[in-house]
Coordinates of C-alpha atoms in Angstrom, one line a residue:
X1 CA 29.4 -21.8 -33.9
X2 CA 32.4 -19.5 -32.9
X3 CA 32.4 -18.7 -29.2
X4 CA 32.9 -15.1 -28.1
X5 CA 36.1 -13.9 -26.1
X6 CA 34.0 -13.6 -23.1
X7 CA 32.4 -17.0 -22.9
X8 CA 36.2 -18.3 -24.0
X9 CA 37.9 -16.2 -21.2
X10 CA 34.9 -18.4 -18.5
X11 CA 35.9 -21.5 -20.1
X12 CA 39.7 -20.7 -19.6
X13 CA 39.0 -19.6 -15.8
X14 CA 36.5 -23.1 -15.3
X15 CA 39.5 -25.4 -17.0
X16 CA 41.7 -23.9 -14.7
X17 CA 39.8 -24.3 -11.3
X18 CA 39.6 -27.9 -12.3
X19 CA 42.7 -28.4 -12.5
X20 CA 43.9 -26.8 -9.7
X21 CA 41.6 -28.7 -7.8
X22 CA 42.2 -32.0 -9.0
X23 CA 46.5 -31.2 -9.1
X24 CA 47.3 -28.3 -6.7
X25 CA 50.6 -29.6 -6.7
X26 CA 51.8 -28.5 -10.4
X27 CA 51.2 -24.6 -9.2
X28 CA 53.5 -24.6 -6.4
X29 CA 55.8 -22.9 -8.3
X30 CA 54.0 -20.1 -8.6
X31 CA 52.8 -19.9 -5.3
X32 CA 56.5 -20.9 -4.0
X33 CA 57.0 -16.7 -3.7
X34 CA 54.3 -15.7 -1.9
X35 CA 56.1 -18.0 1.0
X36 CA 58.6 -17.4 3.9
X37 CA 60.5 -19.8 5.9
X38 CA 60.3 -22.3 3.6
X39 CA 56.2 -22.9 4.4
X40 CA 54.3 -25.4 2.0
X41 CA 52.7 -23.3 -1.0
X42 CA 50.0 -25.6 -1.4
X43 CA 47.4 -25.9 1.5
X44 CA 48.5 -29.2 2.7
X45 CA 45.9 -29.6 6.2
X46 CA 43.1 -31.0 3.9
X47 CA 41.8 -31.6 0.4
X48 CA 41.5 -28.6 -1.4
X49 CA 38.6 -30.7 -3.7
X50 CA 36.8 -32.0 -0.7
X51 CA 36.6 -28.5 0.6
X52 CA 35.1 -26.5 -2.5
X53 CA 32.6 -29.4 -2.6
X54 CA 31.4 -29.1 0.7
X55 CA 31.5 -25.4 0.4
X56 CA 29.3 -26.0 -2.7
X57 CA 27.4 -27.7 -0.7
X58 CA 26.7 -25.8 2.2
X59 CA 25.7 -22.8 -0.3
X60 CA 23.6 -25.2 -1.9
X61 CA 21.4 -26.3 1.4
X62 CA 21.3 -22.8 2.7
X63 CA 20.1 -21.4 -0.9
X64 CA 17.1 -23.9 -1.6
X65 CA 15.9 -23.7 2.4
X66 CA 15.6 -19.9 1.9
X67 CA 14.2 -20.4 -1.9
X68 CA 11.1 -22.2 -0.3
X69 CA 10.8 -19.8 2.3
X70 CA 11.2 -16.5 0.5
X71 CA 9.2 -17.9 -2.7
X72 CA 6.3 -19.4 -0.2
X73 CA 6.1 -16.1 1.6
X74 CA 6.1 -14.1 -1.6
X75 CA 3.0 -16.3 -2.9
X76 CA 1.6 -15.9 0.6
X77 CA 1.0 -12.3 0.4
X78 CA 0.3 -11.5 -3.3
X79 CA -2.8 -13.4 -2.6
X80 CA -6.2 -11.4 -1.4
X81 CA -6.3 -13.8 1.5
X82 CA -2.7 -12.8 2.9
X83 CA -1.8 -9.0 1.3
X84 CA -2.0 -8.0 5.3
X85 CA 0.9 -10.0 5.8
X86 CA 3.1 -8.2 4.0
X87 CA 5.0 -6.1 6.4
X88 CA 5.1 -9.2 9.1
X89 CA 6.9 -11.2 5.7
X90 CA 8.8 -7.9 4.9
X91 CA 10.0 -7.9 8.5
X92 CA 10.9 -11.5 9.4
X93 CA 13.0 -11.9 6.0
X94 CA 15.1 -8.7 7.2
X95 CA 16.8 -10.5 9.6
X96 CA 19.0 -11.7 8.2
X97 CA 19.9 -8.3 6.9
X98 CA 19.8 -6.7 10.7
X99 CA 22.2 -9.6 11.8
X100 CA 25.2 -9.7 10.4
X101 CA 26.0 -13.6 9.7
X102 CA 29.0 -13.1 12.8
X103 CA 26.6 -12.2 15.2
X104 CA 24.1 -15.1 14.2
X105 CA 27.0 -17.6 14.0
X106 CA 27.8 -16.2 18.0
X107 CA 24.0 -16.3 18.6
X108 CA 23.8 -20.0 17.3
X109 CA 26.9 -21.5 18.4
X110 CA 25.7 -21.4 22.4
X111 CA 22.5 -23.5 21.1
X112 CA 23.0 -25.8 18.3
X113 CA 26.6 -26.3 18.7
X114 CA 29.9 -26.1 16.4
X115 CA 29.8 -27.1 13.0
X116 CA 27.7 -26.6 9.4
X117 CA 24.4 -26.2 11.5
X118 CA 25.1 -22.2 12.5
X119 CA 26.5 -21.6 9.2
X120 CA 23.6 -23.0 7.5
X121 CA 21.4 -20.7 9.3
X122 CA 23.4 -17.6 8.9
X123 CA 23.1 -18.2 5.5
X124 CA 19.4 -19.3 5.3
X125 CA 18.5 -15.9 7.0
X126 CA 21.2 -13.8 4.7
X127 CA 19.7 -15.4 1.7
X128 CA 16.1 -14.9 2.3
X129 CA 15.9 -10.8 1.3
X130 CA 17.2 -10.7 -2.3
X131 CA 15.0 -14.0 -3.2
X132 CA 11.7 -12.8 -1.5
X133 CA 11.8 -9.1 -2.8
X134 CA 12.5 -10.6 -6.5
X135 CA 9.7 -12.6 -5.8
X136 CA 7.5 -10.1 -5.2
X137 CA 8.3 -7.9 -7.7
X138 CA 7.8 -10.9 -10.3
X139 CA 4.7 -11.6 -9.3
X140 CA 3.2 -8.2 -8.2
X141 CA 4.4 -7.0 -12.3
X142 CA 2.8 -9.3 -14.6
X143 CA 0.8 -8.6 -17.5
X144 CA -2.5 -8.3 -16.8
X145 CA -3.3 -8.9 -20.1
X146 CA -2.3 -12.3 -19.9
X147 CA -3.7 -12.7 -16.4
X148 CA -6.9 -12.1 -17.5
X149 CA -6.8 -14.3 -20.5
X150 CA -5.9 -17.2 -18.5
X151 CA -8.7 -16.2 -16.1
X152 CA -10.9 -16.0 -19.2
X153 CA -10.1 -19.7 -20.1
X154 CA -11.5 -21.0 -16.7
X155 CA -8.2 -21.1 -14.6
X156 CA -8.8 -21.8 -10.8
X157 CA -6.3 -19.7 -8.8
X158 CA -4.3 -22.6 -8.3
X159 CA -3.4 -23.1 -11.8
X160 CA -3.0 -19.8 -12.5
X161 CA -0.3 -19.5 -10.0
X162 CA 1.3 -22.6 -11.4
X163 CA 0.9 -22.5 -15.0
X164 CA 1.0 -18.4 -15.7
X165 CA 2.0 -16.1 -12.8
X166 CA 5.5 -18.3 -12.1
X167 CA 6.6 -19.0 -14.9
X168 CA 6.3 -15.3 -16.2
X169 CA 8.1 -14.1 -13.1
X170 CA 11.0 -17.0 -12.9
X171 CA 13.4 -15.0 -14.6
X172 CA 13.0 -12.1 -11.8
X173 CA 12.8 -15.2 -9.2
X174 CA 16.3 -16.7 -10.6
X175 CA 18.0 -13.2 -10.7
X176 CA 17.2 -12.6 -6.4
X177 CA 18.5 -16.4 -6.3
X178 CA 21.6 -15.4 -8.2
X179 CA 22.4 -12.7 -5.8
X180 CA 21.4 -15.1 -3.1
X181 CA 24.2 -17.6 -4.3
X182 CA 27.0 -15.0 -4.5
X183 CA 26.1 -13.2 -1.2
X184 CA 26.3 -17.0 0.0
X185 CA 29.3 -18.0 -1.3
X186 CA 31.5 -15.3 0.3
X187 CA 29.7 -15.4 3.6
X188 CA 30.2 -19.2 4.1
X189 CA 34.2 -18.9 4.5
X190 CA 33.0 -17.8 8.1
X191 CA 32.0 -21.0 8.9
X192 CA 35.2 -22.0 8.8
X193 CA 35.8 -19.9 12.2
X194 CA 32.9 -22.0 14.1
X195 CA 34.5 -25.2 12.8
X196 CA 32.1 -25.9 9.3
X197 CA 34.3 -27.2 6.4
X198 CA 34.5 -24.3 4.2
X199 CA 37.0 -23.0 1.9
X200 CA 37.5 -20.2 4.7
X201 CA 39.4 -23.0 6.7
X202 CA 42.3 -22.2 4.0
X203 CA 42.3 -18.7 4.2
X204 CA 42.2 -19.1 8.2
X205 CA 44.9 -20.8 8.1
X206 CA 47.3 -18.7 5.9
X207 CA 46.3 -15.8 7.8
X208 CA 47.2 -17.9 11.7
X209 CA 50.8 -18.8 9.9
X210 CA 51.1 -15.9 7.6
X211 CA 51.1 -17.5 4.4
X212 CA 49.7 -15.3 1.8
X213 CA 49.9 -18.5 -0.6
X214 CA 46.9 -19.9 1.7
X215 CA 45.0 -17.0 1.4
X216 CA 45.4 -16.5 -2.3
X217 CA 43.9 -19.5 -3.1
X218 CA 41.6 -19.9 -1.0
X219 CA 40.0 -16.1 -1.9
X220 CA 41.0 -17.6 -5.7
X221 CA 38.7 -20.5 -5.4
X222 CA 35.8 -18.4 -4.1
X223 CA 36.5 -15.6 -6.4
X224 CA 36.0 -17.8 -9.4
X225 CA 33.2 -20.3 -8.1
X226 CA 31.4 -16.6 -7.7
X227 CA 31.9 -15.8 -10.9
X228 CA 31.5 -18.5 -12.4
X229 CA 27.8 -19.6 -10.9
X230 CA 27.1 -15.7 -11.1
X231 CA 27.9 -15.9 -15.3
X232 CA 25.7 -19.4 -15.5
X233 CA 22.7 -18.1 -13.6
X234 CA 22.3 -15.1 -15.8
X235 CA 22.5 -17.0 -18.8
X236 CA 19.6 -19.4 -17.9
X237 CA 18.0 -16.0 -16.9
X238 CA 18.9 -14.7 -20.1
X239 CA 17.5 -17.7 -21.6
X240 CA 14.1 -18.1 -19.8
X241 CA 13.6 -14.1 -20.3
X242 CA 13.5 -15.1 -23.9
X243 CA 11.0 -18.3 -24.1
X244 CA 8.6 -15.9 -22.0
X245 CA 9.4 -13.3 -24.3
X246 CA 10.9 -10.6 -22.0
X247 CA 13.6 -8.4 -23.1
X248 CA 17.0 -10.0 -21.9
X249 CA 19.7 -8.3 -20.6

C-alpha cells in the first residue's frame, strides 16, 4: 500500500516532533542563530517532554469535561421533555465564548488559586460551543427514515438514543470535538502566565529574555501537536462517516 505525499509529509513532521522531544539537544545548531549574547538555544528551565505531556494533558481533561457537558445538554434538549431548554443550554455554553479565557483565568485566579485549576476551567468553558452546537445539529438532522424504522422494531427511547441517533450523528459530534481540541491547544499556553505547566511557559520565557529560539519552539511544538491531532481526528471522522454511510469529506 503506497502512502500519499500528504500522509508521508504528517509522518515526516510526527518523526520529527519526537525527536525533538526526546533530543532537543542535536537542533541547537539550528536554533544557535536565532540567539544573542551567547543565550542557550535549547529551553534549558525544564523538560521540553514533560511539558508537551502535561500540555497534552491539560487539553485532554478540559476536552472530555466539556464533551459530557456539551453532549449531555445536547441530548437534554432534543428530547420532548427538555426542547424548552434550549436557549437556557444555548446561553450557558456561550460563556465561554463571552469571556475571553484571560478574563476567566483573572476571574478564577482570586478563587481557586494559581495553577492547572483556572486553566482547566478556561478551557472547559472555551470548549463547550463548538461540541454542543455539533451535537445538536447531529442529532436534530437524522434520517427519519431510519428513526422510524428503529421505532418500528420496538425501540424504547433509550435505545434509540444509544443504539441509532448517536451513532449516526458521531461523526458531526467528533468534528465540534476536533475544533474543541485545536481551539484548546493554543489557548492552554496561557496557563503558563497563572503558573499551569504548559508549553506557553517556553514561549514566556523567550519572550521575558528575548530569545526568539524559545519562542520558536515552543509555537513549533504547538503548531504541530495542532496539526497533527487536527489531521487524526478528521481521519477517524472520515472513517466513521463511511461505516454509517455518510459522504466523507
Amino acid at each position: 500500500m503506497r502512502l500519499s505525499l500528504p500522509v508521508l509529509a504528517r509522518l515526516f513532521v510526527l518523526a520529527l516532533l519526537v525527536v525533538f522531544l526526546v533530543r532537543p539537544d542535536w537542533f541547537e545548531p539550528v536554533l544557535k542563530p536565532l540567539t544573542q549574547n551567547n543565550a542557550p538555544a535549547i529551553y534549558n528551565q525544564g523538560s521540553l517532554l514533560m511539558l508537551t505531556l502535561e500540555h497534552l494533558r491539560i487539553v485532554f481533561i478540559a476536552t472530555l469535561a466539556a464533551t459530557l457537558v456539551a453532549l449531555a445538554l445536547a441530548i437534554l434538549v432534543t428530547r420532548p421533555a427538555g426542547a424548552e431548554f434550549l436557549p437556557l443550554s444555548r446561553s450557558l455554553v456561550n460563556v465561554g465564548q463571552t469571556f475571553p479565557p484571560v478574563a476567566v483565568l483573572a476571574l478564577a485566579v482570586p478563587a481557586i488559586g494559581f495553577g492547572e485549576k483556572p486553566t482547566l476551567i478556561a478551557l472547559f468553558l472555551y470548549g463547550l460551543l463548538p461540541i454542543f452546537e455539533n451535537a445538536l445539529t447531529g442529532l436534530t438532522n437524522l434520517p427519519s427514515a431510519v428513526v422510524e424504522a428503529a421505532r418500528g422494531v420496538g425501540m424504547n427511547e433509550r435505545q434509540r438514543l444509544l443504539k441509532v441517533e448517536l451513532p449516526l450523528a458521531l461523526p458531526v459530534i467528533l468534528a465540534g470535538i476536533r475544533l474543541s481540541v485545536v481551539i484548546s491547544l493554543a489557548t492552554a499556553t496561557i496557563g503558563s502566565t497563572v503558573a499551569a505547566k504548559t508549553l506557553g511557559e517556553v514561549i514566556i520565557a523567550g519572550l521575558i529574555s528575548n530569545n526568539l529560539a524559545f519562542v520558536l519552539q515552543g509555537g513549533l511544538i504547538v503548531g504541530a501537536l495542532a496539526v497533527l491531532i487536527y489531521d487524526g481526528l478528521s481521519a477517524v471522522e472520515r472513517m466513521l462517516a463511511r461505516r454509517m454511510g455518510q459522504a466523507g469529506k
